[in-house]
């Protein structure tokens, strides 16, 4: 009897201290959210999404805290988080396949890294110049590998064997791939078919919140190809930039990256599982220049392979549905995608251009020329990319390095089993795991 009573009292103590610690963490998380909104007053790109209490935003606008004040508060918050780390671990039930204890550890680490990235962004806005790799480490919790020019030369030599003609590879490539442009009047129909397929495939494996939805807009004059604006309440606005021709491979890429199971699903699952079910306010705001972006872009890119686990699977859908809808000759689909596989290996060339440009080793013109040569881009595309690099700098690593890091993390856990891959992917989309947590 006495032992039972003792256990009862002990459980009571754990619950009380657990609840208090959870309150403390929520208070810290709220301060973080306010800081992100405050920094958004100095950097229009910084707050990518916010769907918390609207008065928080009004408050940030009214207060218009100085960068110095924001930096000081971030330092204060980091100190508090360090103290929290030594606090007793909490007990919480397991859900969404993420164990309770691990979720709380990840949450603390998440807040620490996000606040420390915020502090770095403050320093940058105050004029501190960071080298490319230092910047990506500070903002995105990761550093991209460096490749010599010869690495890209080897891939380009293989590419040249596949695309006939005279002139520099970018010119030959542009000419060769002309028949694979989606005609403008068919773009929306093709894109909607790709979205429908990606949604069906995602829905079969991931519990999407009811009423989730997005609208698609076609825009011009942007430095990016597509963008997901998450509005909260499980709704996104997806914008597709039509400045440059859109090729047939982009239909599934965009549908998976911006929609299912990419950004739209990631944001919806964070809102459902972390903001609403757990009451974690830090996820109601999304700081663009932060480690969270590597997870967001990495999962959005890798999502394509989760939705289409085999090449044969994807090719079947392309040939039977998308090519006919776009009025493109499906008999050349295999040939087209063999070239795309090579082009994908050139993704890291854009990181090299960005690294050199950010480090001041080359100027804008040289960056455009370098991209033409090593990323096999036509001048217009290379110029668009340089515009992107100038605005977002080391953010570029989040796409390809992010994808590779997410792939390694998921494959280590799931092997080649497509169902297991979906469940690990869903878990990652519903957790506060950050880039350094992918390699542990
Ligand atoms: Zn993206």
Coordinates of C-alpha atoms and ligand atoms in Angstrom, one line a residue:
X1 CA 0.0 0.0 0.0
X2 CA 2.7 2.4 1.0
X3 CA 4.7 1.6 -2.2
X4 CA 1.6 2.3 -4.3
X5 CA 1.1 5.6 -2.6
X6 CA 4.8 6.5 -3.1
X7 CA 4.6 5.7 -6.8
X8 CA 1.5 7.8 -7.1
X9 CA 3.2 10.8 -5.5
X10 CA 6.3 10.4 -7.6
X11 CA 4.3 10.3 -10.8
X12 CA 2.5 13.5 -9.6
X13 CA 5.9 15.2 -9.1
X14 CA 7.1 14.2 -12.6
X15 CA 3.9 15.5 -14.2
X16 CA 4.1 18.9 -12.3
X17 CA 7.8 19.5 -13.1
X18 CA 7.2 18.3 -16.7
X19 CA 4.3 20.7 -17.1
X20 CA 6.4 23.6 -15.7
X21 CA 9.3 22.8 -18.0
X22 CA 6.9 22.7 -21.0
X23 CA 5.5 26.1 -20.0
X24 CA 9.1 27.4 -19.7
X25 CA 9.9 26.1 -23.2
X26 CA 6.7 27.6 -24.6
X27 CA 7.7 31.0 -23.1
X28 CA 11.1 30.7 -24.8
X29 CA 9.5 29.7 -28.1
X30 CA 7.2 32.7 -28.0
X31 CA 10.1 35.0 -27.4
X32 CA 11.8 33.4 -30.5
X33 CA 8.7 34.0 -32.6
X34 CA 8.6 37.6 -31.6
X35 CA 12.2 38.0 -32.4
X36 CA 11.7 36.6 -35.9
X37 CA 8.9 39.0 -36.5
X38 CA 11.0 41.9 -35.2
X39 CA 13.8 41.0 -37.6
X40 CA 11.3 40.9 -40.4
X41 CA 10.9 44.6 -40.0
X42 CA 14.5 45.0 -41.2
X43 CA 14.6 42.3 -43.8
X44 CA 11.5 41.9 -46.1
X45 CA 12.5 38.3 -47.1
X46 CA 13.1 37.1 -43.6
X47 CA 9.6 36.1 -42.5
X48 CA 8.5 33.5 -45.0
X49 CA 5.3 32.6 -43.2
X50 CA 3.5 33.6 -40.1
X51 CA 0.0 32.4 -39.0
X52 CA 0.2 33.0 -35.2
X53 CA -1.7 35.7 -33.4
X54 CA -2.0 38.7 -35.7
X55 CA -1.3 41.1 -32.8
X56 CA 2.2 39.7 -32.6
X57 CA 2.9 41.1 -36.0
X58 CA 1.2 44.4 -35.2
X59 CA 3.4 44.6 -32.1
X60 CA 6.6 44.1 -34.1
X61 CA 5.5 46.8 -36.6
X62 CA 4.8 49.2 -33.8
X63 CA 7.9 48.5 -31.8
X64 CA 10.3 48.4 -34.7
X65 CA 13.1 47.2 -32.5
X66 CA 16.6 48.1 -33.6
X67 CA 19.0 45.5 -34.9
X68 CA 21.1 46.0 -31.7
X69 CA 18.1 45.3 -29.5
X70 CA 17.2 42.2 -31.5
X71 CA 20.8 40.9 -31.3
X72 CA 20.9 41.5 -27.5
X73 CA 17.6 39.7 -27.0
X74 CA 18.8 36.8 -29.1
X75 CA 22.0 36.5 -27.0
X76 CA 19.8 36.5 -23.9
X77 CA 17.6 33.8 -25.2
X78 CA 20.5 31.6 -26.1
X79 CA 21.7 31.9 -22.5
X80 CA 18.3 30.9 -21.2
X81 CA 18.3 27.9 -23.6
X82 CA 21.7 26.8 -22.3
X83 CA 20.3 26.7 -18.8
X84 CA 17.2 24.8 -20.1
X85 CA 19.5 22.1 -21.5
X86 CA 20.5 21.1 -18.0
X87 CA 16.9 20.9 -16.8
X88 CA 15.4 17.4 -16.2
X89 CA 14.1 15.6 -19.4
X90 CA 10.4 15.6 -19.9
X91 CA 8.1 12.7 -20.3
X92 CA 5.6 12.9 -23.1
X93 CA 3.7 10.3 -25.0
X94 CA 4.9 9.1 -28.4
X95 CA 3.0 10.3 -31.4
X96 CA 3.4 10.4 -35.2
X97 CA 6.1 7.8 -34.7
X98 CA 8.4 10.4 -33.1
X99 CA 9.2 9.4 -29.5
X100 CA 8.3 12.0 -26.9
X101 CA 11.7 12.4 -25.2
X102 CA 13.4 12.7 -28.6
X103 CA 10.9 15.3 -29.7
X104 CA 11.6 17.5 -26.7
X105 CA 15.4 17.2 -27.2
X106 CA 15.0 18.1 -30.8
X107 CA 12.8 21.0 -29.9
X108 CA 15.4 22.5 -27.6
X109 CA 18.1 22.0 -30.2
X110 CA 15.9 23.5 -32.9
X111 CA 15.3 26.7 -30.9
X112 CA 19.0 27.0 -30.1
X113 CA 20.0 26.7 -33.8
X114 CA 17.2 28.9 -35.0
X115 CA 18.0 31.7 -32.5
X116 CA 21.7 31.4 -33.2
X117 CA 21.0 31.7 -37.0
X118 CA 18.8 34.7 -36.3
X119 CA 21.7 36.3 -34.4
X120 CA 24.0 35.7 -37.4
X121 CA 21.4 37.3 -39.8
X122 CA 21.4 40.3 -37.5
X123 CA 25.2 40.6 -37.7
X124 CA 24.9 40.3 -41.5
X125 CA 22.3 43.0 -41.7
X126 CA 24.6 45.2 -39.6
X127 CA 27.2 44.8 -42.3
X128 CA 29.3 41.9 -41.2
X129 CA 30.7 40.0 -44.2
X130 CA 30.8 36.3 -43.9
X131 CA 32.5 33.9 -46.3
X132 CA 30.1 31.6 -48.1
X133 CA 30.8 28.4 -46.1
X134 CA 30.8 30.4 -42.8
X135 CA 27.5 31.9 -43.7
X136 CA 25.9 28.6 -44.7
X137 CA 27.1 27.1 -41.4
X138 CA 25.8 30.0 -39.4
X139 CA 22.4 30.2 -41.2
X140 CA 21.7 26.7 -42.4
X141 CA 23.7 24.5 -40.0
X142 CA 25.5 22.9 -43.0
X143 CA 28.5 23.3 -45.4
X144 CA 28.3 22.2 -49.0
X145 CA 31.2 20.2 -50.5
X146 CA 33.5 21.9 -52.9
X147 CA 34.1 20.5 -56.4
X148 CA 36.9 21.3 -58.8
X149 CA 36.0 22.5 -62.4
X150 CA 37.3 19.1 -63.7
X151 CA 34.4 17.4 -61.8
X152 CA 31.9 19.3 -63.9
X153 CA 34.0 18.9 -67.1
X154 CA 33.6 15.1 -66.8
X155 CA 29.9 15.3 -66.6
X156 CA 29.7 17.8 -69.4
X157 CA 31.7 15.4 -71.6
X158 CA 29.1 12.7 -71.1
X159 CA 26.4 15.2 -71.9
X160 CA 28.0 16.3 -75.1
X161 CA 28.0 12.7 -76.3
X162 CA 24.2 12.8 -76.0
X163 CA 23.4 16.1 -77.6
X164 CA 24.6 16.5 -81.1
X165 CA 25.6 19.7 -82.9
X166 CA 28.1 22.5 -82.9
X167 CA 28.8 25.3 -80.5
X168 CA 29.1 25.4 -76.7
X169 CA 27.2 22.8 -74.7
X170 CA 24.6 25.3 -73.4
X171 CA 23.7 26.3 -77.0
X172 CA 23.4 22.7 -78.1
X173 CA 21.4 21.7 -75.0
X174 CA 18.9 24.6 -75.5
X175 CA 18.4 23.6 -79.2
X176 CA 18.1 19.9 -78.3
X177 CA 15.5 20.4 -75.6
X178 CA 13.2 22.8 -77.5
X179 CA 10.6 20.1 -78.3
X180 CA 10.2 19.4 -74.6
X181 CA 8.8 22.9 -73.7
X182 CA 5.3 22.8 -72.3
X183 CA 3.3 25.2 -74.5
X184 CA 2.0 28.1 -72.5
X185 CA -1.6 27.4 -73.1
X186 CA -1.2 23.8 -71.8
X187 CA 0.9 24.7 -68.8
X188 CA -1.9 24.8 -66.2
X189 CA -3.6 21.6 -67.4
X190 CA -0.3 19.7 -67.3
X191 CA 0.7 21.1 -63.9
X192 CA -2.7 20.3 -62.5
X193 CA -2.4 16.7 -63.7
X194 CA 1.0 16.4 -62.0
X195 CA -0.4 17.9 -58.8
X196 CA -3.3 15.5 -58.8
X197 CA -1.0 12.5 -59.2
X198 CA 1.4 13.7 -56.5
X199 CA -1.5 14.4 -54.1
X200 CA -3.0 10.9 -54.6
X201 CA 0.3 9.3 -54.0
X202 CA 1.0 11.4 -50.9
X203 CA -2.5 10.8 -49.5
X204 CA -2.1 7.1 -49.7
X205 CA 0.7 7.3 -47.1
X206 CA 0.5 10.5 -45.1
X207 CA -2.5 11.6 -43.0
X208 CA -3.1 15.1 -44.5
X209 CA -5.1 17.6 -42.4
X210 CA -8.7 17.8 -43.7
X211 CA -9.5 20.8 -45.9
X212 CA -5.8 21.3 -46.8
X213 CA -5.6 23.1 -50.2
X214 CA -3.6 25.5 -52.3
X215 CA -4.1 27.8 -55.2
X216 CA -1.7 28.1 -58.2
X217 CA -0.8 31.5 -59.7
X218 CA 1.4 32.2 -62.7
X219 CA 3.7 35.1 -62.2
X220 CA 6.6 36.9 -64.0
X221 CA 9.7 38.9 -63.1
X222 CA 11.0 36.8 -60.2
X223 CA 14.5 35.5 -59.4
X224 CA 13.0 32.0 -58.6
X225 CA 11.2 29.3 -60.6
X226 CA 8.4 28.5 -58.1
X227 CA 7.4 29.6 -54.6
X228 CA 5.2 28.3 -51.9
X229 CA 3.6 30.9 -49.7
X230 CA 2.1 29.2 -46.7
X231 CA -0.9 31.1 -45.3
X232 CA -1.8 28.9 -42.3
X233 CA -5.0 27.0 -41.8
X234 CA -3.6 24.3 -44.1
X235 CA -3.6 26.6 -47.1
X236 CA -0.8 27.7 -49.5
X237 CA -0.5 29.9 -52.5
X238 CA 1.9 28.4 -55.1
X239 CA 3.4 30.7 -57.6
X240 CA 5.1 29.5 -60.8
X241 CA 7.4 31.9 -62.6
X242 CA 6.8 31.9 -66.4
X243 CA 9.7 34.3 -67.3
X244 CA 11.5 31.4 -69.0
X245 CA 10.2 28.4 -70.9
X246 CA 9.0 25.5 -68.6
X247 CA 10.1 22.1 -69.7
X248 CA 8.1 18.9 -69.2
X249 CA 10.3 17.5 -66.3
X250 CA 9.4 20.6 -64.3
X251 CA 5.7 19.6 -64.0
X252 CA 6.3 16.7 -61.5
X253 CA 9.3 18.6 -60.0
X254 CA 7.2 21.6 -59.2
X255 CA 4.1 19.7 -58.1
X256 CA 6.2 17.6 -55.7
X257 CA 8.5 20.4 -54.5
X258 CA 5.9 23.1 -53.9
X259 CA 2.9 20.9 -53.2
X260 CA 2.8 17.2 -52.4
X261 CA 4.7 15.9 -50.5
X262 CA 6.9 19.1 -50.5
X263 CA 6.4 22.5 -48.9
X264 CA 2.6 22.5 -48.7
X265 CA 2.6 19.2 -46.9
X266 CA 5.6 20.1 -44.7
X267 CA 4.0 23.3 -43.5
X268 CA 0.6 21.7 -43.1
X269 CA 2.0 18.9 -41.0
X270 CA 4.0 21.3 -38.8
X271 CA 0.9 23.3 -38.2
X272 CA -1.2 20.2 -37.4
X273 CA 1.2 18.3 -35.3
X274 CA 3.4 20.9 -33.7
X275 CA 1.4 24.1 -33.6
X276 CA -2.1 22.9 -33.0
X277 CA -1.7 19.5 -31.3
X278 CA 1.3 20.4 -29.1
X279 CA 0.8 24.1 -28.9
X280 CA 4.4 25.0 -29.9
X281 CA 4.3 28.6 -31.1
X282 CA 7.8 28.6 -32.7
X283 CA 6.4 26.8 -35.7
X284 CA 3.7 29.4 -36.5
X285 CA 6.5 31.5 -37.9
X286 CA 9.0 30.5 -40.6
X287 CA 12.4 32.3 -40.8
X288 CA 13.7 32.0 -44.3
X289 CA 17.4 32.4 -43.5
X290 CA 17.5 29.6 -40.9
X291 CA 18.4 25.9 -40.6
X292 CA 14.7 25.1 -41.1
X293 CA 15.1 26.0 -44.7
X294 CA 17.6 23.2 -45.5
X295 CA 15.0 20.7 -44.1
X296 CA 12.2 22.4 -46.1
X297 CA 14.1 22.6 -49.4
X298 CA 15.8 19.2 -48.9
X299 CA 12.5 17.4 -48.2
X300 CA 10.7 19.3 -51.0
X301 CA 13.4 18.1 -53.5
X302 CA 13.6 14.6 -52.2
X303 CA 9.8 14.4 -52.0
X304 CA 9.8 13.7 -55.8
X305 CA 11.6 10.4 -55.2
X306 CA 9.3 9.5 -52.3
X307 CA 6.3 10.1 -54.5
X308 CA 7.8 8.3 -57.5
X309 CA 10.1 5.6 -55.9
X310 CA 11.3 4.2 -59.1
X311 CA 12.4 5.7 -62.4
X312 CA 10.0 3.2 -64.3
X313 CA 7.1 4.5 -62.2
X314 CA 7.8 8.1 -63.0
X315 CA 8.4 7.3 -66.7
X316 CA 5.1 5.5 -67.0
X317 CA 3.2 8.5 -65.7
X318 CA 5.2 10.9 -67.9
X319 CA 4.6 8.9 -71.0
X320 CA 0.9 8.0 -70.4
X321 CA -0.3 11.3 -68.9
X322 CA 2.0 14.3 -69.0
X323 CA 3.6 14.0 -72.4
X324 CA 0.2 13.6 -74.2
X325 CA -1.4 16.4 -72.2
X326 CA 1.5 18.7 -73.2
X327 CA 1.4 17.5 -76.8
X328 CA 5.0 16.4 -76.6
X329 CA 6.3 13.2 -78.4
X330 CA 6.4 10.6 -75.7
X331 CA 8.6 8.3 -77.7
X332 CA 11.5 10.6 -76.8
X333 CA 10.8 10.5 -73.1
X334 CA 13.5 8.1 -72.1
X335 CA 16.1 10.0 -74.1
X336 CA 15.0 13.2 -72.5
X337 CA 15.2 11.9 -69.0
X338 CA 18.6 10.3 -69.5
X339 CA 19.9 13.8 -70.3
X340 CA 18.1 15.2 -67.3
X341 CA 19.9 12.7 -65.0
X342 CA 23.2 14.1 -66.3
X343 CA 22.0 17.7 -65.9
X344 CA 21.0 17.0 -62.3
X345 CA 24.6 16.0 -61.5
X346 CA 25.5 19.6 -62.5
X347 CA 23.3 21.0 -59.7
X348 CA 26.4 21.6 -57.5
X349 CA 27.9 23.9 -60.2
X350 CA 25.4 26.6 -59.0
X351 CA 26.9 26.3 -55.5
X352 CA 30.3 26.9 -56.8
X353 CA 29.2 30.0 -58.7
X354 CA 27.5 31.2 -55.6
X355 CA 30.5 30.5 -53.4
X356 CA 32.8 32.4 -55.7
X357 CA 30.4 35.3 -56.2
X358 CA 29.6 35.7 -52.4
X359 CA 33.3 35.4 -51.6
X360 CA 34.1 38.2 -54.1
X361 CA 36.3 36.0 -56.2
X362 CA 34.3 36.7 -59.3
X363 CA 31.8 39.4 -60.4
X364 CA 28.3 39.1 -61.7
X365 CA 29.3 38.8 -65.3
X366 CA 31.9 36.1 -64.6
X367 CA 29.3 34.2 -62.5
X368 CA 26.9 34.3 -65.5
X369 CA 29.6 33.0 -67.8
X370 CA 30.7 30.4 -65.3
X371 CA 27.1 29.1 -65.0
X372 CA 26.8 29.0 -68.8
X373 CA 29.9 26.9 -69.0
X374 CA 29.7 24.6 -66.0
X375 CA 26.0 24.5 -65.2
X376 CA 25.2 24.4 -69.0
X377 CA 22.7 27.3 -68.7
X378 CA 21.6 29.6 -71.4
X379 CA 22.5 33.3 -70.7
X380 CA 18.9 34.2 -69.6
X381 CA 18.7 31.3 -67.1
X382 CA 22.2 32.0 -65.9
X383 CA 21.2 35.7 -65.3
X384 CA 18.1 34.6 -63.4
X385 CA 20.3 32.4 -61.2
X386 CA 22.8 35.1 -60.5
X387 CA 19.9 37.4 -59.5
X388 CA 18.8 34.6 -57.1
X389 CA 22.3 34.2 -55.7
X390 CA 22.6 37.9 -55.1
X391 CA 19.4 38.0 -53.1
X392 CA 19.6 34.7 -51.3
X393 CA 23.3 34.0 -51.2
X394 CA 24.3 30.7 -49.6
X395 CA 20.6 29.7 -49.5
X396 CA 21.4 27.8 -52.8
X397 CA 22.9 24.9 -50.8
X398 CA 19.6 24.1 -49.3
X399 CA 18.3 22.6 -52.5
X400 CA 21.0 20.1 -53.6
X401 CA 22.9 19.6 -50.4
X402 CA 19.6 19.5 -48.5
X403 CA 18.2 16.9 -50.9
X404 CA 21.3 14.7 -50.5
X405 CA 21.3 15.0 -46.7
X406 CA 17.6 14.1 -46.5
X407 CA 18.1 11.2 -48.9
X408 CA 20.9 9.8 -46.9
X409 CA 19.0 10.2 -43.7
X410 CA 15.8 8.5 -45.0
X411 CA 17.6 5.7 -46.9
X412 CA 19.6 4.8 -43.8
X413 CA 16.4 4.2 -42.0
X414 CA 14.2 2.7 -44.7
X415 CA 16.5 1.1 -47.2
X416 CA 14.7 0.8 -50.5
X417 CA 11.3 -0.2 -49.0
X418 CA 8.9 2.5 -50.4
X419 CA 6.4 2.2 -47.5
X420 CA 9.1 2.6 -44.9
X421 CA 10.4 5.5 -46.9
X422 CA 7.1 7.3 -46.7
X423 CA 6.8 6.7 -42.9
X424 CA 10.3 8.0 -42.2
X425 CA 9.6 11.0 -44.5
X426 CA 6.3 11.7 -42.8
X427 CA 8.1 11.6 -39.4
X428 CA 10.8 14.0 -40.6
X429 CA 8.1 16.4 -41.9
X430 CA 6.4 16.4 -38.4
X431 CA 9.5 16.9 -36.3
X432 CA 11.8 19.8 -35.3
X433 CA 14.9 17.9 -36.7
X434 CA 17.6 20.2 -38.1
X435 CA 20.4 19.6 -40.6
X436 CA 23.1 18.5 -38.1
X437 CA 20.5 16.1 -36.7
X438 CA 20.3 14.4 -40.1
X439 CA 23.9 13.2 -39.9
X440 CA 24.0 12.2 -36.2
Ligands
LIG1 ZN1 11.4 25.3 -52.2

